[in-house]
Coordinates of C-alpha atoms and ligand atoms in Angstrom, one line a residue:
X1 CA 91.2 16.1 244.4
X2 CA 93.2 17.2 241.3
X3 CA 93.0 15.3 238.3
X4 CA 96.0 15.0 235.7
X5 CA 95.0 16.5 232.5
X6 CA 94.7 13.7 229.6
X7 CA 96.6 13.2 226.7
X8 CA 94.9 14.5 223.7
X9 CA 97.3 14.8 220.7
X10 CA 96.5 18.1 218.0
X11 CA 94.8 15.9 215.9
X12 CA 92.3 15.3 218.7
X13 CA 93.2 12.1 219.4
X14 CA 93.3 10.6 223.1
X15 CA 96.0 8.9 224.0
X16 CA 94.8 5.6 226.3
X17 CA 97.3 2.9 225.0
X18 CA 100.9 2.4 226.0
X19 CA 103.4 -0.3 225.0
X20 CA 106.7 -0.3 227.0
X21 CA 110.0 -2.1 225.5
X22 CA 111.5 -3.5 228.8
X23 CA 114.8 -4.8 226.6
X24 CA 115.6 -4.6 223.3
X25 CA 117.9 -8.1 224.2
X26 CA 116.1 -11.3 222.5
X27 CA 117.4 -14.8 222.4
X28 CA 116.2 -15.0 219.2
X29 CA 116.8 -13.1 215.6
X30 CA 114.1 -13.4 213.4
X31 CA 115.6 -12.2 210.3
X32 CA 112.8 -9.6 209.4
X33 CA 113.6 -7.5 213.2
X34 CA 117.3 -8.2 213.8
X35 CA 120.9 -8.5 212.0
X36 CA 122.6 -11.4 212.9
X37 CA 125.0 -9.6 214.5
X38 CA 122.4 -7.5 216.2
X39 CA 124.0 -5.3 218.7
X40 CA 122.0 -4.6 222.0
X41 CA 122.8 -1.7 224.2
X42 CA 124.7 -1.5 227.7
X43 CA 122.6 -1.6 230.2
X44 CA 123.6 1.3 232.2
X45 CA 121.9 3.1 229.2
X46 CA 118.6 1.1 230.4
X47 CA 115.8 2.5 232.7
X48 CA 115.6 0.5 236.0
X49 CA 112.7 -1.4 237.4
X50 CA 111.6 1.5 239.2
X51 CA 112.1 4.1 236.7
X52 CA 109.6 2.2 234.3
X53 CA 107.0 1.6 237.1
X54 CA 106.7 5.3 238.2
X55 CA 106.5 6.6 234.5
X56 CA 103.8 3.6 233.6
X57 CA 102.6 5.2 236.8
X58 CA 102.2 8.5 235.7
X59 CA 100.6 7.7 232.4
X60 CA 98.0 6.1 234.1
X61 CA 97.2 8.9 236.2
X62 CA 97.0 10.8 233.0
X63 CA 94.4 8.6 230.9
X64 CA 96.4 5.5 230.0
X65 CA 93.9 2.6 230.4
X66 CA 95.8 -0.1 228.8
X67 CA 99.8 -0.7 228.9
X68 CA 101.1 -3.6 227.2
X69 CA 105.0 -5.1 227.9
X70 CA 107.6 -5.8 224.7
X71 CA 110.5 -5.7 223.4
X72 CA 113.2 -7.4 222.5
X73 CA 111.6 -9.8 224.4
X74 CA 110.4 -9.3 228.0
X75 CA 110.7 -12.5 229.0
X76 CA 114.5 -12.3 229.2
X77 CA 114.8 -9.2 231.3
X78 CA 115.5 -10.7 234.8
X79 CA 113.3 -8.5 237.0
X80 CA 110.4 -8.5 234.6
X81 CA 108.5 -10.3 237.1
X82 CA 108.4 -7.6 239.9
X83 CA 107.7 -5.3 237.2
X84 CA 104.4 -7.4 236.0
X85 CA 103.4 -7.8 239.9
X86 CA 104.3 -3.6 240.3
X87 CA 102.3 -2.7 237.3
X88 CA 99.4 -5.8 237.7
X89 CA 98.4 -3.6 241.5
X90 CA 96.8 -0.9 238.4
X91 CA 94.7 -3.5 236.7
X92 CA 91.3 -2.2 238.0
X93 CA 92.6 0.8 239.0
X94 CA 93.3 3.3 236.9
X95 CA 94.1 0.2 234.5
X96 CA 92.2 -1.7 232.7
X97 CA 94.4 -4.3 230.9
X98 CA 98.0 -4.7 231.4
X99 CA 99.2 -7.4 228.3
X100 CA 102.5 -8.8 227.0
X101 CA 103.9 -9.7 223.6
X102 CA 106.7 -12.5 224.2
X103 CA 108.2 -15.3 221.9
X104 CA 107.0 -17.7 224.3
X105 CA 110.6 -19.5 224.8
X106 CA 110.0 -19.0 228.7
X107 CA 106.9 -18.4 228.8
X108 CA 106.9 -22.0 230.3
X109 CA 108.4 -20.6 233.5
X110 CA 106.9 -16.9 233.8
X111 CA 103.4 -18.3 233.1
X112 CA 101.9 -18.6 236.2
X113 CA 103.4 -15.1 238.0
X114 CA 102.0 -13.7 234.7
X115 CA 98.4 -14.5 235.0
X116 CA 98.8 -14.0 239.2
X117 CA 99.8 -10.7 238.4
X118 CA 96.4 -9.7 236.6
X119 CA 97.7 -10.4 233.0
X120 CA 94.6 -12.2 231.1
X121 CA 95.9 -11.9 227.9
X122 CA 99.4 -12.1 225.8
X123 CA 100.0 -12.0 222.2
X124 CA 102.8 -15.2 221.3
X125 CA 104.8 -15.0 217.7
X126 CA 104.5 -17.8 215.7
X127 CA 105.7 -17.5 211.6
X128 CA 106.0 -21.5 211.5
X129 CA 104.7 -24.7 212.9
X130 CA 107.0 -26.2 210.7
X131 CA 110.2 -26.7 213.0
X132 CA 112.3 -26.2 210.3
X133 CA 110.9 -23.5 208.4
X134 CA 110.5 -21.7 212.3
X135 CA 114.0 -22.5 212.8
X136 CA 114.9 -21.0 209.8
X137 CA 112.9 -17.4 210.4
X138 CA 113.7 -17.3 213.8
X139 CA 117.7 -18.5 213.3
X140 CA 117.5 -20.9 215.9
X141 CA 114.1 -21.0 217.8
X142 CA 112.5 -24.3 219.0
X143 CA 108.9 -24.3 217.6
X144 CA 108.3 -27.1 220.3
X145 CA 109.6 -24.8 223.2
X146 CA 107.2 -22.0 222.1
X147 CA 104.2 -24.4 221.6
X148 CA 105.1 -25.6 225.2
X149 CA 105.0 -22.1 226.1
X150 CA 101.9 -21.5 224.9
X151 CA 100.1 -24.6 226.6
X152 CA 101.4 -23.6 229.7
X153 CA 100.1 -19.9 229.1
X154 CA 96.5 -21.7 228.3
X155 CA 97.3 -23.6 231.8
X156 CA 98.1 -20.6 233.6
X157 CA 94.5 -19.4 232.4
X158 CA 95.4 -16.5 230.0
X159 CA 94.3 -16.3 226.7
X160 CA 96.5 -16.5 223.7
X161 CA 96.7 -14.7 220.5
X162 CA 99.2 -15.4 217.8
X163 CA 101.0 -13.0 215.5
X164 CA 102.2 -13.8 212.3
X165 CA 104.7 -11.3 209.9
X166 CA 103.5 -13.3 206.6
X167 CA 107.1 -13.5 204.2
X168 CA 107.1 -13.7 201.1
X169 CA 108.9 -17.6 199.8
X170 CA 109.2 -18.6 203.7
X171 CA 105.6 -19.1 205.4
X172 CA 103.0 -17.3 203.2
X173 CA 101.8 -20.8 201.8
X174 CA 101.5 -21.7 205.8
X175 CA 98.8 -19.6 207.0
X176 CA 95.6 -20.8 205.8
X177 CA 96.8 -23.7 208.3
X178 CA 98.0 -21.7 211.1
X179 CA 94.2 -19.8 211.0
X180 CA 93.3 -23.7 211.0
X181 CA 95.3 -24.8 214.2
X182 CA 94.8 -21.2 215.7
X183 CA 90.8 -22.2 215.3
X184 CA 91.3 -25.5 216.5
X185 CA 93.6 -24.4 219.5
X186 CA 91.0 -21.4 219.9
X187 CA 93.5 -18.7 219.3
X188 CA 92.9 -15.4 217.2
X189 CA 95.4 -14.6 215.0
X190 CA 96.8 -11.4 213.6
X191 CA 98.8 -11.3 210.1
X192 CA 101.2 -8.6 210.0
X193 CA 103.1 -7.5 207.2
X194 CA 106.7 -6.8 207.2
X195 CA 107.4 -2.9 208.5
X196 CA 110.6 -1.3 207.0
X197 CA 112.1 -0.6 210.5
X198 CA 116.1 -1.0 211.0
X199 CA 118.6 -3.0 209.0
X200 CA 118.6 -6.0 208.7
X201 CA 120.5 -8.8 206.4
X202 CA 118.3 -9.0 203.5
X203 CA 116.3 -6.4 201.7
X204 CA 112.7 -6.7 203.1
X205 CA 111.3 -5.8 200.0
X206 CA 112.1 -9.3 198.7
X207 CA 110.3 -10.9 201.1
X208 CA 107.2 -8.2 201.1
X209 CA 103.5 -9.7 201.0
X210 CA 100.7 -7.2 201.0
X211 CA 97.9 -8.7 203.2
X212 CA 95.0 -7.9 200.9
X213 CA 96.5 -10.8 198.3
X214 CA 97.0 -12.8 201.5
X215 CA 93.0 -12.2 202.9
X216 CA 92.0 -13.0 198.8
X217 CA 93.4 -16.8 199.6
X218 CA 92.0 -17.4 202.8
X219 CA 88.5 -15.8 201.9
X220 CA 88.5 -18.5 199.2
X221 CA 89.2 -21.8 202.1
X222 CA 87.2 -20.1 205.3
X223 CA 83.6 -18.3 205.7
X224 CA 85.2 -15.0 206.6
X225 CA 82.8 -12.5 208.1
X226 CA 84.3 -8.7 209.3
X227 CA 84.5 -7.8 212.5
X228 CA 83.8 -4.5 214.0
X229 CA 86.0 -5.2 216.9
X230 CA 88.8 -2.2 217.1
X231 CA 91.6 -2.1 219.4
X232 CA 92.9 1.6 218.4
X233 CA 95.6 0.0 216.7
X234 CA 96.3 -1.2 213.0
X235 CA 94.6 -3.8 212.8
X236 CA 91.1 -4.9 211.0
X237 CA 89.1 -8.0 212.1
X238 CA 87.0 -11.2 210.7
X239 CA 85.4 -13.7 212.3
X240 CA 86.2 -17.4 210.5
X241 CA 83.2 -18.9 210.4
X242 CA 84.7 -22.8 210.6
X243 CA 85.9 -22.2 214.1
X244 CA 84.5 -19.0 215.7
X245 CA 87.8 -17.6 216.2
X246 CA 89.1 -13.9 215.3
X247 CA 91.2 -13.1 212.2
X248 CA 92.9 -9.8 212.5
X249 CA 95.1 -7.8 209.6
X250 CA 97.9 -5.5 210.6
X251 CA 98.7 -4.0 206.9
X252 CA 100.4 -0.5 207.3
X253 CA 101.8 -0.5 204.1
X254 CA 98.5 -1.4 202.0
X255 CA 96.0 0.0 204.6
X256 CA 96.7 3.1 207.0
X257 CA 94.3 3.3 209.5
X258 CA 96.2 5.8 211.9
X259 CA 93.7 8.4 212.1
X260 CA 92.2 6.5 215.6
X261 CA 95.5 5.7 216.8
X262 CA 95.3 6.0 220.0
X263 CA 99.0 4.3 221.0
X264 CA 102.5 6.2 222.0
X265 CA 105.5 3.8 223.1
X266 CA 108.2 3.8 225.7
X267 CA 111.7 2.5 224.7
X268 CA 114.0 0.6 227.0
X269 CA 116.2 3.4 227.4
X270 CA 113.4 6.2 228.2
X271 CA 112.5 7.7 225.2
X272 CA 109.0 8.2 224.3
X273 CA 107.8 7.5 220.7
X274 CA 104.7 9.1 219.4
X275 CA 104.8 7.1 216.1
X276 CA 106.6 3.8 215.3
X277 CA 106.9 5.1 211.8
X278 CA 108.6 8.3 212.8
X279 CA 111.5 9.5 214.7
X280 CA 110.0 12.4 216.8
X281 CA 110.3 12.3 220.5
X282 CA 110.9 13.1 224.1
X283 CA 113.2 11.6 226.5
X284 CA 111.6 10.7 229.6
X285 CA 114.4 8.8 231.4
X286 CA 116.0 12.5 231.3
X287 CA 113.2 14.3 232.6
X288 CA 112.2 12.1 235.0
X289 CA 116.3 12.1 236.7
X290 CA 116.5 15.8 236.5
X291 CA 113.1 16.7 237.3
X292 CA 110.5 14.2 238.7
X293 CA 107.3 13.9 238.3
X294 CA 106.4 17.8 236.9
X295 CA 109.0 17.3 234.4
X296 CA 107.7 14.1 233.3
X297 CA 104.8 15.8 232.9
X298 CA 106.1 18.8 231.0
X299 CA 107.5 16.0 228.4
X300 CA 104.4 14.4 228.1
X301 CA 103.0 17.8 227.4
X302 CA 105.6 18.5 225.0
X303 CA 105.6 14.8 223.0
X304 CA 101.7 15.3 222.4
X305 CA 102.3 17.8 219.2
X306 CA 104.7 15.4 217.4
X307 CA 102.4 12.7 217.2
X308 CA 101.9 12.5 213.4
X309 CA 98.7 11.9 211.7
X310 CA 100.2 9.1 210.1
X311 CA 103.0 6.9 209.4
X312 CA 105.1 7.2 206.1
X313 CA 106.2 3.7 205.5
X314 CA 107.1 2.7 202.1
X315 CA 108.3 -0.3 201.0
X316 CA 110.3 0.2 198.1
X317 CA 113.4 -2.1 196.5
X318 CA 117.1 -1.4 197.6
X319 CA 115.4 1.9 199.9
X320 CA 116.9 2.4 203.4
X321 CA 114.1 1.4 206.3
X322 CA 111.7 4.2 207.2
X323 CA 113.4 4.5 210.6
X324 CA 116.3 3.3 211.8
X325 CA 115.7 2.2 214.9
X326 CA 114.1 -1.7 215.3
X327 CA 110.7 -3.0 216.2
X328 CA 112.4 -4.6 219.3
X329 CA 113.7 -1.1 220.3
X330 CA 110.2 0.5 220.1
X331 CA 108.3 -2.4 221.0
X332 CA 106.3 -3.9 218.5
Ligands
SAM401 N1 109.9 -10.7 221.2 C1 108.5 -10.6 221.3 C2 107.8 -11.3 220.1 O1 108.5 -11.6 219.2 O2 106.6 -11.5 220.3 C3 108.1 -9.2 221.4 C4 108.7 -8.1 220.6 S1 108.5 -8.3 218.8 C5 109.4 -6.9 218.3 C6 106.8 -7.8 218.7 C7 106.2 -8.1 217.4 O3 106.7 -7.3 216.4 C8 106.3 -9.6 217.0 O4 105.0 -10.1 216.7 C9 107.1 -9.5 215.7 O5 106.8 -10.5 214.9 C10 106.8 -8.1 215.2 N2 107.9 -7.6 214.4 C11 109.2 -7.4 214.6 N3 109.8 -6.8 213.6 C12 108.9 -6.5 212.7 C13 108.9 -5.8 211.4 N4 110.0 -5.3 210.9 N5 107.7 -5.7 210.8 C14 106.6 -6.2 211.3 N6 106.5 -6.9 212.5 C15 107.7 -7.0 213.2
SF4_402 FE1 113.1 -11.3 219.1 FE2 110.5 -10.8 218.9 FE3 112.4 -9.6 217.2 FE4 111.9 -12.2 217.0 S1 110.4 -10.6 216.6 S2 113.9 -11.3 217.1 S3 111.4 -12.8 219.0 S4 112.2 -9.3 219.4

């Protein structure tokens, strides 16, 4: 038998992680990923079920172990769940973890075809427990709804980790108790801070906190130990003593740790990213109509070489984002 050559980028790095937007749509707006007024595109320009499952396919076959589903958020795509129960038949083989990032607003309903699926873990946003303060990030969210969500996720058996973008004069004072409930709920919790990544309303800078001032104020309330646990990713890890739980930091802009990235993403409408920092890619969706599987290949070949060795996000007063496109385009 034949094995499909694996993805090594040219600065040696394998490539084992991908994270596929299945819509940019949301049903919320939270002001630091979307306008208002966001505008979401048609969805003939979209991939199709199938389209998505044979490329998720075909990275597998070439090294992919883990794939995690985004957005916009997934939940609202309407065939999301044959593409979970599609992609979950990989999980032990080929596979190892197949994951989801979702606003929890329906997670309520998708929880149990989730976790049948082979999903054992999702990541839930949460800026707020403070209804109104989550209203007010989110535009209209329902904390309640999402903390509904999440129980029924813990029901359903998969375990939950929460993500926080920390914001500078809305929820920064909050998160010593989020870590709190997240320890008491037994959730891990990532901080993130705010990416410059397509326009939005306000200037992000304004509501910019670096993570090392935030990690300073929780060091001084919880027995913070670090963690050598990596993911390939961003993000750095304590354990909090009081509870047992994991504290992770997703800082880009204070602390670049791209050199082990080992991550590429798949927009909605085909296009391969090899950097959610940069705008360098391939478009698969293309290949894969015109020429099948080889030609998917051939892209794949062809992406490798763009993948930067790092991202150049700044962010700097009244400056345009670093990219134009969103998070929920990419996938975050
Ligand atoms: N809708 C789902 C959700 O919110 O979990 C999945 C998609 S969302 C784009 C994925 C993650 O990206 C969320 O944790 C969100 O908070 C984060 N995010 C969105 N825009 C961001 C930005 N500009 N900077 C940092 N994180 C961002
Ligand atoms: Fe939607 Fe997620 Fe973006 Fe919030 S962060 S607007 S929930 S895609």
């Amino acid at each position: 038998m034949t094995c499909a050559p694996s993805l090594v980028d040219a600065h040696g790095r394998t490539i084992r992680y991908l994270r596929i937007s299945v819509t940019d749509r949301c049903d919320l707006r939270c002001r630091y990923c979307m306008a208002e007024s966001m505008t979401f595109l048609p969805r003939d320009r979209l991939l199709g079920l199938e389209e998505i499952a044979v490329i998720a396919e075909r990275f597998v076959a070439r090294g992919i172990d883990r794939i995690r589903l985004s957005g916009g958020e997934p939940l609202v795509r309407r065939d999301v769940g044959d593409l979970v129960r599609r992609l979950g038949r990989m999980v032990g083989h080929g596979l190892d973890e197949l994951t989801m990032t979702t606003n929890a607003t329906r997670l309520r309903l998708h929880a149990p075809a989730l976790a049948d699926a082979g999903i054992r873990r999702i990541n839930v946003s949460l800026d707020s427990l403070d209804p109104g303060v989550f209203r007010h990030i989110t535009r209209h969210g329902d904390v309640a709804q999402v903390l509904d969500g999440i129980a029924a996720a813990r029901e359903a058996g998969l375990t939950v980790k929460i993500n926080m973008v920390v914001l500078k004069g809305l929820n920064e004072d909050h998160v010593g108790d989020m870590l709190d409930w997240c320890g008491r709920e037994g959730h891990d919790l990532s901080l993130i801070e705010t990416m410059p990544m397509g326009a939005i309303d306000e200037d992000r800078t304004d509501r910019f906190v670096p993570l090392t001032h935030v990690f300073e104020t929780l060091s001084a309330r919880f027995a913070l130990s670090r963690d050598t646990h990596r993911t390939g990713g961003p993000a750095r890890y304590w354990r909090v003593g009081e509870h047992g739980n994991r504290l992770g930091l997703i800082s880009p802009l204070t602390e670049n740790f791209c050199g082990g990235c080992n991550r590429v993403r798949l927009t909605t409408e085909g296009k391969l990213y090899l950097c959610l920092g940069h705008d360098d890619h391939v478009d698969l969706k293309e290949a894969l109509r015109t020429g099948g599987i080889a030609a998917l290949d051939d892209a794949l070949d062809r992406a490798l070489p763009m993948k930067p060795a790092a991202h150049d996000f700044r962010i700097e007063a009244g400056s345009a984002p670093a990219v134009a496109r969103h998070m929920s385009v990419t996938g975050g």
